[in-house]
Backbone as CSV, one residue per row, in Angstrom:
resi,resn,N_x,N_y,N_z,CA_x,CA_y,CA_z,C_x,C_y,C_z
1,MET,0.840,-1.208,0.000,0.000,0.000,0.000,0.868,1.248,0.000
2,THR,1.923,1.232,0.843,2.796,2.396,0.928,3.517,2.642,-0.386
3,GLU,4.028,1.574,-1.009,4.735,1.732,-2.281,3.797,2.278,-3.355
4,ALA,2.575,1.803,-3.365,1.588,2.304,-4.331,1.297,3.780,-4.087
5,SER,1.168,4.153,-2.814,0.917,5.563,-2.471,2.071,6.442,-2.928
6,ILE,3.288,5.957,-2.726,4.467,6.718,-3.144,4.452,6.937,-4.655
7,LEU,4.148,5.889,-5.413,4.130,5.997,-6.874,3.052,6.965,-7.352
8,VAL,1.869,6.896,-6.729,0.781,7.802,-7.121,1.151,9.250,-6.824
9,LEU,1.698,9.488,-5.631,2.072,10.856,-5.257,3.247,11.369,-6.080
10,ARG,4.174,10.470,-6.436,5.272,10.877,-7.331,4.725,11.334,-8.679
11,ALA,3.741,10.598,-9.187,3.137,10.954,-10.466,2.437,12.308,-10.390
12,CYS,1.762,12.559,-9.283,1.093,13.857,-9.091,2.113,14.998,-9.067
13,LEU,3.206,14.763,-8.359,4.248,15.786,-8.275,4.897,16.022,-9.642
14,ALA,5.092,14.938,-10.374,5.662,15.057,-11.716,4.745,15.862,-12.640
15,LEU,3.417,15.680,-12.479,2.468,16.462,-13.279,2.599,17.946,-12.968
16,LEU,2.745,18.259,-11.692,2.907,19.666,-11.301,4.194,20.260,-11.875
17,ALA,5.210,19.407,-11.979,6.509,19.874,-12.477,6.703,19.564,-13.954
18,MET,5.605,19.283,-14.665,5.694,18.863,-16.061,6.497,19.825,-16.948
19,PRO,6.379,21.155,-16.783,7.195,22.040,-17.625,8.693,21.779,-17.473
20,ILE,9.133,21.495,-16.247,10.555,21.225,-16.024,10.959,19.893,-16.652
21,TYR,10.086,18.880,-16.517,10.364,17.595,-17.160,10.446,17.758,-18.681
22,LEU,9.575,18.591,-19.245,9.597,18.833,-20.689,10.885,19.539,-21.098
23,LEU,11.282,20.560,-20.344,12.534,21.256,-20.626,13.732,20.313,-20.512
24,SER,13.653,19.405,-19.542,14.722,18.419,-19.387,14.779,17.493,-20.598
25,PHE,13.625,17.043,-21.064,13.551,16.170,-22.234,14.139,16.856,-23.467
26,LEU,13.920,18.153,-23.564,14.419,18.917,-24.717,15.885,19.320,-24.558
27,GLY,16.480,18.990,-23.400,17.888,19.316,-23.172,18.128,20.755,-22.760
28,ILE,17.084,21.447,-22.327,17.196,22.865,-21.978,17.395,23.061,-20.475
29,TRP,16.741,22.224,-19.661,16.738,22.465,-18.221,18.130,22.365,-17.590
30,GLU,18.899,21.338,-17.934,20.184,21.128,-17.262,21.134,22.315,-17.425
31,PRO,21.364,22.821,-18.652,22.246,24.001,-18.763,21.679,25.242,-18.087
32,PHE,20.343,25.431,-18.161,19.726,26.577,-17.486,19.882,26.451,-15.978
33,CYS,19.641,25.238,-15.460,19.778,24.995,-14.025,21.206,25.258,-13.567
34,LYS,22.170,24.761,-14.313,23.579,24.881,-13.932,24.056,26.322,-13.950
35,LYS,23.626,27.077,-14.986,24.154,28.431,-15.164,23.354,29.505,-14.429
36,VAL,22.041,29.307,-14.296,21.182,30.380,-13.779,20.444,29.974,-12.508
37,PHE,19.589,28.958,-12.623,18.672,28.644,-11.523,19.393,28.190,-10.267
38,PHE,20.272,27.177,-10.388,20.860,26.603,-9.176,21.783,27.586,-8.449
39,PRO,22.664,28.330,-9.142,23.451,29.335,-8.418,22.586,30.358,-7.686
40,PHE,21.498,30.817,-8.341,20.587,31.775,-7.707,19.896,31.137,-6.514
41,PHE,19.339,29.930,-6.721,18.614,29.246,-5.652,19.533,28.932,-4.485
42,LEU,20.742,28.435,-4.790,21.643,28.015,-3.717,22.065,29.191,-2.851
43,GLU,22.277,30.350,-3.467,22.652,31.524,-2.675,21.518,31.914,-1.730
44,LYS,20.263,31.844,-2.206,19.123,32.170,-1.357,18.944,31.129,-0.265
45,LEU,19.055,29.835,-0.642,18.918,28.768,0.344,20.022,28.842,1.383
46,SER,21.240,29.151,0.939,22.371,29.242,1.866,22.121,30.295,2.941
47,ALA,21.521,31.416,2.538,21.251,32.491,3.504,20.283,32.000,4.586
48,VAL,19.247,31.255,4.179,18.277,30.712,5.143,18.931,29.625,5.985
49,HIS,19.623,28.718,5.315,20.255,27.592,6.004,21.280,28.082,7.022
50,GLU,22.050,29.096,6.654,23.097,29.605,7.551,22.510,30.167,8.846
51,ARG,21.361,30.821,8.739,20.730,31.345,9.959,20.347,30.207,10.894
52,LYS,19.946,29.077,10.316,19.496,27.942,11.121,20.661,27.164,11.744
53,VAL,21.813,27.148,11.061,22.916,26.279,11.518,24.126,27.063,12.023
54,LYS,23.990,28.375,12.184,25.153,29.187,12.538,25.822,28.703,13.820
55,LYS,25.044,28.479,14.866,25.629,28.043,16.136,26.279,26.672,16.005
56,GLN,25.640,25.785,15.253,26.210,24.452,15.060,27.522,24.506,14.281
57,LYS,27.575,25.385,13.271,28.817,25.517,12.514,29.916,26.159,13.361
58,GLN,29.557,27.132,14.165,30.553,27.735,15.051,31.174,26.684,15.962
59,GLU,30.330,25.798,16.475,30.820,24.730,17.335,31.631,23.712,16.540
60,LEU,31.165,23.377,15.346,31.852,22.398,14.512,33.268,22.846,14.170
61,PHE,33.396,24.091,13.729,34.690,24.573,13.239,35.576,25.161,14.341
62,ARG,35.109,25.092,15.577,35.860,25.695,16.683,37.273,25.123,16.816
63,ASN,37.427,23.830,16.537,38.740,23.207,16.743,39.579,23.140,15.466
64,LEU,39.176,23.855,14.412,39.977,23.882,13.185,41.450,24.237,13.444
65,PRO,41.744,25.234,14.285,43.153,25.579,14.527,43.977,24.423,15.108
66,ASP,43.317,23.445,15.714,44.045,22.296,16.274,44.710,21.459,15.193
67,PHE,44.292,21.646,13.946,44.824,20.822,12.856,45.829,21.572,11.987
68,LYS,46.378,22.653,12.515,47.449,23.340,11.803,48.634,22.403,11.593
69,SER,49.360,22.637,10.514,50.554,21.840,10.249,51.649,22.228,11.246
70,PRO,52.721,21.440,11.356,53.818,21.776,12.280,54.410,23.168,12.030
71,SER,54.267,23.669,10.792,54.792,25.009,10.478,53.901,26.117,11.015
72,GLY,52.710,25.764,11.494,51.780,26.764,12.030,50.743,27.234,11.035
73,GLU,50.847,26.772,9.782,49.860,27.134,8.760,48.677,26.178,8.804
74,LEU,47.538,26.675,8.345,46.365,25.818,8.185,45.945,25.883,6.721
75,LYS,46.235,24.828,5.997,45.846,24.735,4.590,44.538,23.962,4.507
76,LEU,43.532,24.597,3.938,42.188,24.025,3.922,41.684,23.910,2.487
77,LEU,41.088,22.787,2.180,40.452,22.567,0.885,38.959,22.459,1.107
78,GLU,38.191,23.278,0.399,36.731,23.162,0.494,36.184,22.563,-0.785
79,ILE,35.444,21.468,-0.641,34.825,20.777,-1.779,33.402,21.295,-1.953
80,GLY,33.065,21.687,-3.181,31.719,22.211,-3.422,31.505,23.526,-2.706
81,THR,32.392,24.466,-2.945,32.368,25.739,-2.218,31.079,26.520,-2.446
82,GLY,30.514,26.430,-3.650,29.298,27.181,-3.944,29.524,28.672,-3.774
83,CYS,28.698,29.303,-2.956,28.788,30.752,-2.719,29.669,31.098,-1.521
84,GLY,30.323,30.128,-0.932,31.257,30.395,0.163,30.633,30.693,1.507
85,PRO,29.560,30.018,1.922,28.939,30.344,3.209,29.782,29.957,4.428
86,ASN,30.800,29.115,4.236,31.601,28.663,5.382,32.780,29.568,5.715
87,PHE,33.104,30.510,4.835,34.313,31.313,5.032,34.321,32.032,6.382
88,GLN,33.153,32.479,6.813,33.065,33.259,8.052,33.522,32.469,9.268
89,PHE,33.517,31.138,9.175,33.862,30.297,10.325,35.329,29.878,10.345
90,TYR,36.091,30.227,9.308,37.482,29.797,9.241,38.381,30.741,10.029
91,PRO,39.431,30.224,10.656,40.302,31.077,11.483,41.123,32.057,10.645
92,PRO,41.492,33.192,11.205,42.290,34.192,10.471,43.582,33.583,9.930
93,GLY,43.898,33.950,8.686,45.134,33.481,8.074,45.036,32.120,7.433
94,CYS,43.917,31.462,7.586,43.699,30.146,6.981,43.823,30.269,5.453
95,ARG,44.564,29.345,4.839,44.775,29.376,3.390,43.793,28.401,2.728
96,VAL,42.865,28.946,1.937,41.753,28.153,1.418,41.868,27.958,-0.091
97,THR,41.768,26.715,-0.500,41.593,26.368,-1.909,40.138,25.969,-2.107
98,CYS,39.466,26.608,-3.042,38.049,26.353,-3.295,37.894,25.456,-4.521
99,THR,36.973,24.502,-4.444,36.659,23.686,-5.614,35.144,23.596,-5.777
100,ASP,34.713,23.472,-7.009,33.300,23.212,-7.295,33.205,22.665,-8.709
101,ILE,32.285,21.751,-8.929,32.085,21.203,-10.264,31.389,22.205,-11.171
102,ASN,30.698,23.179,-10.541,29.946,24.197,-11.277,30.674,25.529,-11.166
103,PRO,31.193,26.072,-12.283,31.949,27.337,-12.227,31.076,28.586,-12.201
104,ASN,29.755,28.428,-12.088,28.842,29.561,-12.247,28.429,30.228,-10.940
105,PHE,29.222,30.016,-9.888,28.914,30.645,-8.599,29.752,31.904,-8.355
106,GLN,30.432,32.380,-9.374,31.455,33.397,-9.155,30.948,34.669,-8.484
107,GLN,29.742,35.132,-8.847,29.244,36.386,-8.260,29.036,36.234,-6.754
108,GLY,28.318,35.185,-6.354,28.082,34.955,-4.929,29.367,34.664,-4.191
109,LEU,30.266,33.929,-4.822,31.552,33.594,-4.205,32.386,34.852,-3.982
110,SER,32.398,35.752,-4.955,33.158,37.006,-4.819,32.610,37.860,-3.684
111,ARG,31.285,37.897,-3.548,30.701,38.668,-2.448,31.123,38.093,-1.100
112,SER,31.118,36.782,-0.995,31.515,36.142,0.264,32.987,36.366,0.564
113,MET,33.834,36.308,-0.456,35.267,36.566,-0.268,35.504,37.990,0.222
114,ASN,34.781,38.945,-0.349,34.944,40.344,0.053,34.523,40.575,1.494
115,LYS,33.533,39.813,1.959,33.069,39.940,3.340,34.009,39.271,4.335
116,ASN,34.825,38.343,3.858,35.645,37.518,4.761,37.130,37.598,4.367
117,GLN,37.678,38.800,4.535,39.056,39.024,4.107,40.078,38.588,5.148
118,HIS,39.603,37.962,6.237,40.532,37.397,7.216,41.125,36.076,6.717
119,VAL,40.562,35.570,5.604,41.001,34.293,5.024,41.845,34.563,3.783
120,GLN,42.892,33.762,3.580,43.717,33.862,2.376,43.193,32.886,1.327
121,TYR,42.759,33.411,0.195,42.199,32.566,-0.854,43.301,32.208,-1.841
122,GLU,43.599,30.920,-1.941,44.694,30.448,-2.781,44.284,30.363,-4.249
123,ARG,43.245,29.577,-4.542,42.811,29.403,-5.930,41.438,28.738,-5.951
124,PHE,40.789,28.818,-7.120,39.504,28.158,-7.344,39.692,27.128,-8.443
125,LEU,39.341,25.878,-8.153,39.482,24.793,-9.117,38.109,24.291,-9.537
126,VAL,37.901,24.162,-10.824,36.691,23.509,-11.316,36.986,22.014,-11.316
127,ALA,36.372,21.296,-10.380,36.673,19.873,-10.210,35.508,19.171,-9.544
128,SER,35.302,17.914,-9.919,34.302,17.108,-9.232,34.895,16.596,-7.932
129,ALA,34.032,16.296,-6.978,34.494,15.821,-5.675,35.198,14.473,-5.779
130,GLU,34.854,13.694,-6.794,35.445,12.375,-6.961,36.792,12.406,-7.666
131,ASP,37.176,13.561,-8.220,38.429,13.671,-8.968,39.115,14.991,-8.644
132,LEU,39.946,14.954,-7.619,40.680,16.156,-7.177,42.151,16.042,-7.553
133,HIS,42.415,15.522,-8.757,43.801,15.244,-9.149,44.677,16.497,-9.187
134,GLN,44.030,17.677,-9.258,44.804,18.922,-9.258,45.379,19.251,-7.873
135,VAL,44.927,18.525,-6.852,45.395,18.736,-5.479,46.366,17.604,-5.113
136,PRO,47.608,17.909,-4.771,48.577,16.854,-4.452,48.177,16.044,-3.226
137,SER,48.598,14.799,-3.189,48.322,13.915,-2.059,48.980,14.441,-0.787
138,GLY,48.259,14.337,0.318,48.802,14.716,1.616,49.179,16.185,1.741
139,SER,48.496,17.055,0.987,48.924,18.461,0.920,48.084,19.423,1.740
140,VAL,46.978,18.960,2.344,46.126,19.887,3.093,45.906,19.380,4.517
141,ASP,45.657,20.336,5.414,45.451,20.009,6.828,43.995,19.692,7.140
142,ALA,43.081,20.272,6.347,41.652,20.066,6.586,40.897,20.113,5.263
143,VAL,39.849,19.334,5.186,38.917,19.364,4.055,37.531,19.646,4.620
144,VAL,36.803,20.544,3.969,35.441,20.886,4.402,34.470,20.586,3.271
145,CYS,33.336,20.007,3.635,32.324,19.626,2.650,30.956,19.768,3.308
146,THR,30.157,20.749,2.898,28.838,20.945,3.490,27.777,20.991,2.394
147,LEU,26.724,20.207,2.573,25.617,20.105,1.626,26.117,19.776,0.217
148,VAL,27.020,18.830,0.145,27.621,18.424,-1.129,27.469,16.923,-1.370
149,LEU,27.640,16.120,-0.328,27.610,14.666,-0.501,26.242,14.157,-0.944
150,CYS,25.230,14.999,-0.846,23.894,14.626,-1.321,23.837,14.554,-2.837
151,SER,24.764,15.214,-3.520,24.662,15.303,-4.981,25.875,14.768,-5.730
152,VAL,26.903,14.299,-5.026,28.030,13.700,-5.746,27.591,12.370,-6.347
153,GLN,28.249,11.963,-7.412,27.873,10.709,-8.058,28.357,9.495,-7.269
154,ASP,29.461,9.652,-6.536,30.056,8.519,-5.833,30.582,8.996,-4.472
155,ILE,29.823,8.722,-3.407,30.240,9.164,-2.071,31.546,8.481,-1.666
156,ASN,31.653,7.187,-1.868,32.866,6.475,-1.456,34.084,6.967,-2.220
157,GLY,33.904,7.263,-3.517,35.001,7.820,-4.307,35.419,9.184,-3.797
158,THR,34.440,9.982,-3.382,34.729,11.303,-2.813,35.530,11.165,-1.524
159,LEU,35.123,10.247,-0.656,35.827,10.060,0.615,37.241,9.520,0.400
160,ARG,37.433,8.714,-0.624,38.796,8.252,-0.946,39.674,9.428,-1.356
161,GLU,39.113,10.362,-2.128,39.870,11.544,-2.516,40.167,12.435,-1.308
162,VAL,39.202,12.553,-0.398,39.425,13.323,0.829,40.609,12.743,1.602
163,LEU,40.613,11.436,1.769,41.701,10.782,2.499,43.031,10.941,1.769
164,ARG,42.997,10.940,0.461,44.248,11.080,-0.309,44.879,12.460,-0.126
165,VAL,44.052,13.521,-0.200,44.631,14.877,-0.161,44.982,15.321,1.259
166,LEU,44.367,14.703,2.266,44.669,15.064,3.656,46.043,14.540,4.059
167,ARG,46.754,15.328,4.832,47.983,14.819,5.445,47.593,13.902,6.605
168,PRO,48.483,13.002,7.009,48.192,12.186,8.196,47.898,13.077,9.404
169,GLY,46.818,12.795,10.102,46.409,13.625,11.235,45.514,14.781,10.858
170,GLY,45.266,14.962,9.535,44.363,16.021,9.087,42.912,15.639,9.304
171,ALA,42.003,16.602,9.135,40.594,16.381,9.478,39.656,16.726,8.329
172,PHE,38.581,15.973,8.252,37.509,16.182,7.275,36.254,16.627,8.017
173,TYR,35.768,17.839,7.711,34.576,18.398,8.356,33.390,18.291,7.402
174,PHE,32.227,17.926,7.953,31.057,17.734,7.100,29.787,18.175,7.816
175,LEU,28.828,18.618,7.024,27.462,18.882,7.474,26.576,18.590,6.268
176,GLU,25.730,17.564,6.374,24.972,17.096,5.221,23.531,16.773,5.604
177,HIS,22.596,17.062,4.702,21.239,16.556,4.927,21.202,15.097,4.480
178,VAL,20.420,14.293,5.174,20.430,12.845,4.961,19.004,12.286,5.010
179,ALA,18.917,10.973,4.802,17.630,10.295,4.888,17.088,10.347,6.313
180,ALA,15.800,10.487,6.416,15.136,10.424,7.725,15.032,8.967,8.163
181,ASP,14.583,8.760,9.392,14.330,7.408,9.886,13.333,6.713,8.954
182,ARG,13.642,5.478,8.575,12.838,4.781,7.560,11.391,4.526,7.988
183,SER,11.123,4.573,9.258,9.757,4.347,9.730,8.952,5.640,9.857
184,SER,9.552,6.764,9.488,8.910,8.065,9.720,8.162,8.563,8.484
185,TRP,7.216,9.485,8.726,6.521,10.145,7.627,7.474,11.013,6.818
186,LYS,8.476,11.553,7.495,9.464,12.377,6.784,10.147,11.553,5.693
187,TYR,10.484,10.302,6.003,11.120,9.440,5.001,10.144,9.116,3.872
188,PHE,8.888,8.912,4.229,7.858,8.672,3.207,7.824,9.822,2.207
189,TRP,7.804,11.055,2.714,7.745,12.217,1.820,9.058,12.434,1.079
190,GLN,10.175,12.034,1.676,11.444,12.078,0.947,11.384,11.163,-0.274
191,GLN,10.787,9.986,-0.100,10.656,9.059,-1.223,9.723,9.605,-2.307
192,VAL,8.646,10.258,-1.862,7.715,10.859,-2.820,8.414,11.950,-3.644
193,CYS,9.143,12.805,-2.971,9.760,13.966,-3.627,11.019,13.615,-4.429
194,TYR,11.608,12.463,-4.136,12.941,12.117,-4.634,13.169,12.395,-6.125
195,PRO,12.388,11.815,-7.068,12.715,12.005,-8.488,12.627,13.459,-8.947
196,THR,11.550,14.139,-8.556,11.374,15.527,-8.992,12.392,16.443,-8.329
197,TRP,12.647,16.222,-7.047,13.642,17.026,-6.330,15.013,16.882,-6.983
198,LYS,15.385,15.652,-7.309,16.695,15.396,-7.925,16.821,16.104,-9.263
199,LEU,15.749,16.112,-10.043,15.758,16.794,-11.335,15.873,18.303,-11.161
200,VAL,15.053,18.860,-10.282,14.990,20.320,-10.131,16.260,20.879,-9.492
201,PHE,16.819,20.134,-8.526,17.928,20.674,-7.748,19.260,19.994,-8.055
202,ALA,19.540,19.857,-9.348,20.875,19.498,-9.836,21.435,18.214,-9.235
203,GLY,20.591,17.184,-9.181,21.075,15.878,-8.756,21.074,15.626,-7.263
204,CYS,20.458,16.499,-6.492,20.418,16.345,-5.035,19.544,15.151,-4.650
205,CYS,20.109,14.216,-3.885,19.403,13.004,-3.466,18.936,13.148,-2.016
206,LEU,17.688,12.791,-1.781,17.081,12.997,-0.463,17.255,11.832,0.494
207,THR,17.538,10.642,-0.010,17.454,9.450,0.836,18.806,8.779,1.072
208,ARG,19.886,9.541,0.996,21.199,8.957,1.242,21.474,8.820,2.742
209,GLU,21.962,7.653,3.118,22.346,7.402,4.513,23.856,7.593,4.620
210,THR,24.273,8.833,4.466,25.678,9.181,4.295,26.532,8.780,5.486
211,TRP,25.923,8.730,6.668,26.703,8.348,7.849,27.301,6.954,7.711
212,LYS,26.625,6.080,6.970,27.130,4.719,6.780,28.416,4.733,5.954
213,ASN,28.460,5.586,4.926,29.687,5.700,4.124,30.843,6.226,4.960
214,LEU,30.556,7.195,5.822,31.601,7.753,6.683,32.100,6.713,7.684
215,GLU,31.181,5.922,8.207,31.573,4.888,9.170,32.440,3.815,8.524
216,GLN,32.231,3.569,7.234,32.979,2.530,6.539,34.272,3.029,5.900
217,ALA,34.459,4.348,5.845,35.693,4.907,5.285,36.847,4.666,6.263
218,ASN,38.063,4.796,5.755,39.237,4.454,6.565,39.764,5.636,7.380
219,PHE,38.879,6.273,8.131,39.325,7.321,9.053,39.735,6.679,10.372
220,SER,40.694,7.286,11.043,41.145,6.740,12.327,40.204,7.124,13.460
221,GLU,39.460,8.219,13.256,38.534,8.707,14.285,37.360,9.382,13.596
222,LEU,36.154,9.156,14.079,34.959,9.770,13.506,34.085,10.305,14.626
223,ILE,33.841,11.622,14.578,32.939,12.282,15.521,31.726,12.715,14.711
224,LEU,30.568,12.099,14.946,29.390,12.339,14.115,28.141,12.321,14.986
225,TRP,27.272,13.274,14.745,25.987,13.233,15.430,24.868,13.636,14.469
226,HIS,23.688,13.098,14.752,22.490,13.391,13.957,21.774,14.587,14.579
227,THR,21.237,15.439,13.722,20.534,16.618,14.203,19.424,16.970,13.226
228,ARG,18.616,17.933,13.598,17.574,18.444,12.707,17.786,19.935,12.508
229,VAL,17.646,20.370,11.279,17.705,21.797,10.960,16.285,22.240,10.662
230,ALA,15.842,23.267,11.343,14.439,23.700,11.249,14.158,24.334,9.887
231,LEU,13.799,23.505,8.937,13.409,23.955,7.602,12.022,23.380,7.296
232,PRO,10.990,23.929,7.922,9.634,23.376,7.785,9.183,23.297,6.331
233,TRP,8.388,22.292,6.053,7.820,22.062,4.725,8.878,21.712,3.679
234,THR,10.031,21.280,4.130,11.034,20.772,3.194,11.385,19.341,3.592
235,PRO,11.915,18.546,2.657,12.304,17.170,2.992,13.760,17.055,3.437
236,ILE,14.392,18.177,3.785,15.822,18.136,4.103,16.119,18.538,5.551
237,GLU,15.209,18.280,6.453,15.453,18.618,7.857,16.484,17.718,8.536
238,PRO,16.488,16.388,8.309,17.481,15.541,8.995,18.891,15.814,8.468
239,HIS,19.836,16.003,9.375,21.225,16.284,9.013,22.174,15.435,9.857
240,ILE,23.399,15.293,9.335,24.504,14.813,10.157,25.574,15.897,10.156
241,ILE,26.334,15.939,11.227,27.377,16.957,11.367,28.528,16.352,12.155
242,GLY,29.749,16.757,11.830,30.886,16.242,12.579,32.185,16.368,11.818
243,TYR,33.199,15.632,12.274,34.487,15.618,11.582,35.149,14.260,11.781
244,ALA,36.054,13.949,10.871,36.769,12.666,10.894,38.249,12.957,10.715
245,VAL,39.080,12.187,11.378,40.533,12.381,11.345,41.195,11.265,10.547
246,LYS,42.128,11.651,9.676,42.866,10.650,8.905,43.871,9.944,9.792
């Protein structure tokens, strides 16, 4: 009965989003989404999301200075930088390399850089999370990834790259929306929204149990907790937050 209900409601949602499905069929939606819609939407969503998670991020990134290299520098790589909402939480003098698979965030990214001049910006790389070959192995003290693992094609491949670029003793910081408890109504609605949400929001998956991938990765230490971000009427309230040490 539940599976049938999910299929019926998915069909209803698809009917409501039929113009987007048609644009996708014609090959128009993906380039428009990548260049215009998603950068605009993500900047607006980031502003709302940041208000909800500011205290949690302050607590999460509080120990970033503990992972400075022996020389006293903190070299940080951010995967999926987007509009740069995390810059405000980085310690002064931190040297940041930004990466994103989508190069169309430049306006929002520039605004964030101008607001956060306590950080040294090294370079911006157009790269997928699964292929960071432009970053040498063992070359960074910390990697940050927030609201990105929901849309990468290969979570395990991404985590392998994180481990490769981190120096021994370096840390990986994450904050991601994830699947709700499978017995909950929230999970039911995540399943209903899944296909249309993924199409509209550039491959974002609602039902990933990302904590399992982190638990199975070869980190020496994992600090992870489940939380909720107050985003009513959205399917992305359940989150995980924490850091892992190589």
